[in-house]
Amino acid sequence: MYVDRVLSGMRPTGALHLGHYHGVLKNWVNLQREFECLFFVADWHALTTHYDTPEIIELNVWDMVIDWLAAGIDPAAATLFIQSRVPEHAELHLLLSMITPLGWLERVPTYKDQQEKLSDKDLSTYGFLGYPLLQSADILIYRANRVPVGDDQVPHVEFTREIARRFNHIYGREPGFEDKAEKAVKKLGAKRAKLYREVRTRYQEQGDETALEQGKALLEEAQNLALGDRERLFGYLEGTGKMILTEPEALLTETSKMPGLDGQKMSKSYENTITLREEADSVVKKIRTMPTDPARVRRTDPGDPAKCPVWQFHLVYSDQKTQDWVQDGCKNARFGCLDCKQPVIDAVLEEQKPMRERAKMYQEDPTLVRSIIADGCEKASKLAQETLREVKDAMGLNYG
Ligand code: TRP
Ligand code: SF4
């Protein structure tokens, strides 16, 4: 069946922190309840920028998977795997590279941005230029139609759509397409075939979008179609060739409101993070020493929450009542900053408690995580092989 399939990846370049939790992982946890989800460790993508420090990757891969599980990703609901253990990604990347204009890659905004930002590294490499195309292969190999990403990654999903379109345009024109499509229509059964023909005509002659949607829904329901026939019928419906690769859409992740300890964005490079499973003592210490409104030198000096990073934490963690208490107490100097910080400390520790517990189980028995990933890789491989077979067919590589 053609269902919504969600795919996303993360590069294993460091311990995950509360910014990742509020920005990405909570969203993944919600998605896994609603959709078929595939989440993977993008270790090859990490190598594009960390090729000279490969030890970082090994160090972080397993910890990152534990962080995901700790955050509530459920291996029974989502498929978890590692990119480099499904080498089909690399084969698709290579095949897609044949039709990828260099200019398209050079124009992806992250290419120049990242080179400038990470100026201490030499990123004028072939691998780094190809970063978005490898990401396209990650997405297209599973025919994922929804890709949850932050706004910085939207250009990569757009790029992927263009690659899919170009691929379908070049290779979707198989010989005898019309005949094959007509034969496939008959396989829908009389009733469905009639409806298919009607909506197809309505869409192609009058551009009726609801007819197109109806046609797609009809194909989604038709269970006993072979994959190739289904792709033909999707393409035949829209008047293009066979749709071999699916154009994905970005599912924009709301940007995390989680600031760092200093009020800037929480990020490892700013050294202002609380990691997901940080020791309680360390969490307490970090929050207690957080900077506050500089006007509050003494307890009797009034302050303004708007000028205080602790207030940003209250916005994430505190209810209305507590927030009112902060506003009043700060502006009227009714309490000291340490008093004000206590509810935040309590809330962060409370949030981390189940995460620490879940993580403990996985840390005590590393074979659990290994077997979750082994299962996930196996499932992912099966899906990936199916697409790759179609792609190789289309590109003339399945000769005897
Ligand atoms: N580039 C993504 C990031 O840095 C990680 C990634 C790799 C990804 N492949 C992907 C995300 C495929 C979504 C889909 O965040
Ligand atoms: Fe910040 Fe609270 Fe101190 Fe006001 S009282 S400056 S909001 S920590």
PDB file of N, CA, C and O in Angstrom, residues 158-196:
ATOM      1  N   GLU A 158      13.782  20.285  -0.937  1.00  0.00           N
ATOM      2  CA  GLU A 158      13.437  20.863  -2.243  1.00  0.00           C
ATOM      3  C   GLU A 158      14.318  20.278  -3.338  1.00  0.00           C
ATOM      4  O   GLU A 158      13.850  19.904  -4.418  1.00  0.00           O
ATOM      5  N   PHE A 159      15.596  20.222  -3.048  1.00  0.00           N
ATOM      6  CA  PHE A 159      16.561  19.660  -3.990  1.00  0.00           C
ATOM      7  C   PHE A 159      16.185  18.215  -4.326  1.00  0.00           C
ATOM      8  O   PHE A 159      16.204  17.794  -5.482  1.00  0.00           O
ATOM      9  N   THR A 160      15.782  17.478  -3.303  1.00  0.00           N
ATOM     10  CA  THR A 160      15.381  16.077  -3.490  1.00  0.00           C
ATOM     11  C   THR A 160      14.174  15.972  -4.422  1.00  0.00           C
ATOM     12  O   THR A 160      14.114  15.087  -5.288  1.00  0.00           O
ATOM     13  N   ARG A 161      13.238  16.888  -4.253  1.00  0.00           N
ATOM     14  CA  ARG A 161      12.066  16.881  -5.143  1.00  0.00           C
ATOM     15  C   ARG A 161      12.494  17.077  -6.589  1.00  0.00           C
ATOM     16  O   ARG A 161      11.997  16.415  -7.497  1.00  0.00           O
ATOM     17  N   GLU A 162      13.434  18.000  -6.787  1.00  0.00           N
ATOM     18  CA  GLU A 162      13.879  18.264  -8.153  1.00  0.00           C
ATOM     19  C   GLU A 162      14.604  17.069  -8.762  1.00  0.00           C
ATOM     20  O   GLU A 162      14.446  16.754  -9.935  1.00  0.00           O
ATOM     21  N   ILE A 163      15.393  16.399  -7.933  1.00  0.00           N
ATOM     22  CA  ILE A 163      16.099  15.209  -8.423  1.00  0.00           C
ATOM     23  C   ILE A 163      15.084  14.116  -8.789  1.00  0.00           C
ATOM     24  O   ILE A 163      15.190  13.475  -9.843  1.00  0.00           O
ATOM     25  N   ALA A 164      14.080  13.928  -7.933  1.00  0.00           N
ATOM     26  CA  ALA A 164      13.070  12.892  -8.206  1.00  0.00           C
ATOM     27  C   ALA A 164      12.346  13.203  -9.517  1.00  0.00           C
ATOM     28  O   ALA A 164      12.133  12.321 -10.354  1.00  0.00           O
ATOM     29  N   ARG A 165      11.998  14.477  -9.693  1.00  0.00           N
ATOM     30  CA  ARG A 165      11.282  14.883 -10.905  1.00  0.00           C
ATOM     31  C   ARG A 165      12.142  14.642 -12.136  1.00  0.00           C
ATOM     32  O   ARG A 165      11.684  14.124 -13.147  1.00  0.00           O
ATOM     33  N   ARG A 166      13.417  15.016 -12.011  1.00  0.00           N
ATOM     34  CA  ARG A 166      14.318  14.843 -13.154  1.00  0.00           C
ATOM     35  C   ARG A 166      14.476  13.356 -13.481  1.00  0.00           C
ATOM     36  O   ARG A 166      14.464  12.946 -14.637  1.00  0.00           O
ATOM     37  N   PHE A 167      14.601  12.557 -12.445  1.00  0.00           N
ATOM     38  CA  PHE A 167      14.758  11.120 -12.656  1.00  0.00           C
ATOM     39  C   PHE A 167      13.525  10.545 -13.358  1.00  0.00           C
ATOM     40  O   PHE A 167      13.638   9.832 -14.362  1.00  0.00           O
ATOM     41  N   ASN A 168      12.359  10.893 -12.826  1.00  0.00           N
ATOM     42  CA  ASN A 168      11.125  10.362 -13.425  1.00  0.00           C
ATOM     43  C   ASN A 168      10.962  10.837 -14.866  1.00  0.00           C
ATOM     44  O   ASN A 168      10.465  10.116 -15.722  1.00  0.00           O
ATOM     45  N   HIS A 169      11.399  12.065 -15.099  1.00  0.00           N
ATOM     46  CA  HIS A 169      11.279  12.619 -16.443  1.00  0.00           C
ATOM     47  C   HIS A 169      12.176  11.856 -17.430  1.00  0.00           C
ATOM     48  O   HIS A 169      11.764  11.502 -18.520  1.00  0.00           O
ATOM     49  N   ILE A 170      13.386  11.576 -16.985  1.00  0.00           N
ATOM     50  CA  ILE A 170      14.332  10.900 -17.896  1.00  0.00           C
ATOM     51  C   ILE A 170      14.009   9.418 -18.045  1.00  0.00           C
ATOM     52  O   ILE A 170      14.033   8.875 -19.140  1.00  0.00           O
ATOM     53  N   TYR A 171      13.682   8.758 -16.914  1.00  0.00           N
ATOM     54  CA  TYR A 171      13.581   7.289 -16.962  1.00  0.00           C
ATOM     55  C   TYR A 171      12.154   6.758 -16.900  1.00  0.00           C
ATOM     56  O   TYR A 171      11.943   5.556 -16.976  1.00  0.00           O
ATOM     57  N   GLY A 172      11.185   7.672 -16.703  1.00  0.00           N
ATOM     58  CA  GLY A 172       9.804   7.210 -16.591  1.00  0.00           C
ATOM     59  C   GLY A 172       9.191   6.921 -17.952  1.00  0.00           C
ATOM     60  O   GLY A 172       8.072   6.441 -18.041  1.00  0.00           O
ATOM     61  N   ARG A 173       9.929   7.245 -19.017  1.00  0.00           N
ATOM     62  CA  ARG A 173       9.379   7.029 -20.356  1.00  0.00           C
ATOM     63  C   ARG A 173       9.801   5.687 -20.897  1.00  0.00           C
ATOM     64  O   ARG A 173      10.528   5.588 -21.867  1.00  0.00           O
ATOM     65  N   GLU A 174       9.314   4.651 -20.278  1.00  0.00           N
ATOM     66  CA  GLU A 174       9.689   3.313 -20.721  1.00  0.00           C
ATOM     67  C   GLU A 174       9.001   3.028 -22.053  1.00  0.00           C
ATOM     68  O   GLU A 174       7.944   3.565 -22.346  1.00  0.00           O
ATOM     69  N   PRO A 175       9.591   2.144 -22.865  1.00  0.00           N
ATOM     70  CA  PRO A 175       8.962   1.793 -24.129  1.00  0.00           C
ATOM     71  C   PRO A 175       7.605   1.133 -23.883  1.00  0.00           C
ATOM     72  O   PRO A 175       7.468   0.357 -22.941  1.00  0.00           O
ATOM     73  N   GLY A 176       6.636   1.500 -24.689  1.00  0.00           N
ATOM     74  CA  GLY A 176       5.306   0.892 -24.550  1.00  0.00           C
ATOM     75  C   GLY A 176       4.568   1.317 -23.301  1.00  0.00           C
ATOM     76  O   GLY A 176       3.704   0.595 -22.809  1.00  0.00           O
ATOM     77  N   PHE A 177       4.900   2.508 -22.760  1.00  0.00           N
ATOM     78  CA  PHE A 177       4.295   2.951 -21.498  1.00  0.00           C
ATOM     79  C   PHE A 177       2.762   2.951 -21.542  1.00  0.00           C
ATOM     80  O   PHE A 177       2.107   2.420 -20.655  1.00  0.00           O
ATOM     81  N   GLU A 178       2.222   3.541 -22.619  1.00  0.00           N
ATOM     82  CA  GLU A 178       0.756   3.650 -22.718  1.00  0.00           C
ATOM     83  C   GLU A 178       0.092   2.270 -22.674  1.00  0.00           C
ATOM     84  O   GLU A 178      -0.881   2.074 -21.942  1.00  0.00           O
ATOM     85  N   ASP A 179       0.623   1.345 -23.459  1.00  0.00           N
ATOM     86  CA  ASP A 179       0.046  -0.003 -23.494  1.00  0.00           C
ATOM     87  C   ASP A 179       0.079  -0.649 -22.125  1.00  0.00           C
ATOM     88  O   ASP A 179      -0.899  -1.238 -21.664  1.00  0.00           O
ATOM     89  N   LYS A 180       1.243  -0.524 -21.493  1.00  0.00           N
ATOM     90  CA  LYS A 180       1.390  -1.136 -20.169  1.00  0.00           C
ATOM     91  C   LYS A 180       0.434  -0.495 -19.177  1.00  0.00           C
ATOM     92  O   LYS A 180      -0.152  -1.174 -18.334  1.00  0.00           O
ATOM     93  N   ALA A 181       0.284   0.819 -19.269  1.00  0.00           N
ATOM     94  CA  ALA A 181      -0.613   1.521 -18.351  1.00  0.00           C
ATOM     95  C   ALA A 181      -2.053   1.054 -18.590  1.00  0.00           C
ATOM     96  O   ALA A 181      -2.791   0.796 -17.638  1.00  0.00           O
ATOM     97  N   GLU A 182      -2.430   0.938 -19.846  1.00  0.00           N
ATOM     98  CA  GLU A 182      -3.802   0.492 -20.162  1.00  0.00           C
ATOM     99  C   GLU A 182      -4.059  -0.911 -19.602  1.00  0.00           C
ATOM    100  O   GLU A 182      -5.121  -1.180 -19.059  1.00  0.00           O
ATOM    101  N   LYS A 183      -3.064  -1.760 -19.744  1.00  0.00           N
ATOM    102  CA  LYS A 183      -3.217  -3.122 -19.192  1.00  0.00           C
ATOM    103  C   LYS A 183      -3.392  -3.060 -17.680  1.00  0.00           C
ATOM    104  O   LYS A 183      -4.200  -3.786 -17.099  1.00  0.00           O
ATOM    105  N   ALA A 184      -2.628  -2.153 -17.043  1.00  0.00           N
ATOM    106  CA  ALA A 184      -2.718  -2.028 -15.583  1.00  0.00           C
ATOM    107  C   ALA A 184      -4.091  -1.513 -15.171  1.00  0.00           C
ATOM    108  O   ALA A 184      -4.625  -1.927 -14.146  1.00  0.00           O
ATOM    109  N   VAL A 185      -4.665  -0.606 -15.968  1.00  0.00           N
ATOM    110  CA  VAL A 185      -6.003  -0.088 -15.639  1.00  0.00           C
ATOM    111  C   VAL A 185      -6.979  -1.256 -15.548  1.00  0.00           C
ATOM    112  O   VAL A 185      -7.785  -1.338 -14.617  1.00  0.00           O
ATOM    113  N   LYS A 186      -6.868  -2.171 -16.489  1.00  0.00           N
ATOM    114  CA  LYS A 186      -7.798  -3.320 -16.499  1.00  0.00           C
ATOM    115  C   LYS A 186      -7.662  -4.153 -15.226  1.00  0.00           C
ATOM    116  O   LYS A 186      -8.640  -4.714 -14.737  1.00  0.00           O
ATOM    117  N   LYS A 187      -6.443  -4.189 -14.700  1.00  0.00           N
ATOM    118  CA  LYS A 187      -6.238  -4.999 -13.491  1.00  0.00           C
ATOM    119  C   LYS A 187      -6.907  -4.386 -12.253  1.00  0.00           C
ATOM    120  O   LYS A 187      -6.967  -5.005 -11.199  1.00  0.00           O
ATOM    121  N   LEU A 188      -7.374  -3.150 -12.391  1.00  0.00           N
ATOM    122  CA  LEU A 188      -8.043  -2.514 -11.245  1.00  0.00           C
ATOM    123  C   LEU A 188      -9.413  -3.126 -10.967  1.00  0.00           C
ATOM    124  O   LEU A 188      -9.993  -2.884  -9.911  1.00  0.00           O
ATOM    125  N   GLY A 189      -9.930  -3.864 -11.927  1.00  0.00           N
ATOM    126  CA  GLY A 189     -11.312  -4.357 -11.789  1.00  0.00           C
ATOM    127  C   GLY A 189     -12.248  -3.348 -12.433  1.00  0.00           C
ATOM    128  O   GLY A 189     -11.936  -2.149 -12.488  1.00  0.00           O
ATOM    129  N   ALA A 190     -13.403  -3.852 -12.909  1.00  0.00           N
ATOM    130  CA  ALA A 190     -14.272  -3.026 -13.765  1.00  0.00           C
ATOM    131  C   ALA A 190     -14.676  -1.702 -13.112  1.00  0.00           C
ATOM    132  O   ALA A 190     -14.565  -0.638 -13.718  1.00  0.00           O
ATOM    133  N   LYS A 191     -15.096  -1.781 -11.858  1.00  0.00           N
ATOM    134  CA  LYS A 191     -15.632  -0.585 -11.215  1.00  0.00           C
ATOM    135  C   LYS A 191     -14.560   0.481 -11.015  1.00  0.00           C
ATOM    136  O   LYS A 191     -14.713   1.639 -11.386  1.00  0.00           O
ATOM    137  N   ARG A 192     -13.457   0.028 -10.465  1.00  0.00           N
ATOM    138  CA  ARG A 192     -12.359   0.971 -10.216  1.00  0.00           C
ATOM    139  C   ARG A 192     -11.797   1.518 -11.529  1.00  0.00           C
ATOM    140  O   ARG A 192     -11.453   2.679 -11.639  1.00  0.00           O
ATOM    141  N   ALA A 193     -11.699   0.638 -12.531  1.00  0.00           N
ATOM    142  CA  ALA A 193     -11.139   1.060 -13.817  1.00  0.00           C
ATOM    143  C   ALA A 193     -11.982   2.175 -14.423  1.00  0.00           C
ATOM    144  O   ALA A 193     -11.449   3.148 -14.961  1.00  0.00           O
ATOM    145  N   LYS A 194     -13.279   2.046 -14.299  1.00  0.00           N
ATOM    146  CA  LYS A 194     -14.177   3.054 -14.863  1.00  0.00           C
ATOM    147  C   LYS A 194     -13.958   4.395 -14.139  1.00  0.00           C
ATOM    148  O   LYS A 194     -13.782   5.434 -14.774  1.00  0.00           O
ATOM    149  N   LEU A 195     -13.937   4.323 -12.820  1.00  0.00           N
ATOM    150  CA  LEU A 195     -13.730   5.538 -12.043  1.00  0.00           C
ATOM    151  C   LEU A 195     -12.364   6.167 -12.355  1.00  0.00           C
ATOM    152  O   LEU A 195     -12.234   7.380 -12.514  1.00  0.00           O
ATOM    153  N   TYR A 196     -11.348   5.309 -12.457  1.00  0.00           N
ATOM    154  CA  TYR A 196      -9.998   5.797 -12.780  1.00  0.00           C
ATOM    155  C   TYR A 196     -10.013   6.573 -14.093  1.00  0.00           C
ATOM    156  O   TYR A 196      -9.480   7.670 -14.202  1.00  0.00           O
TER     157      TYR A 196
END
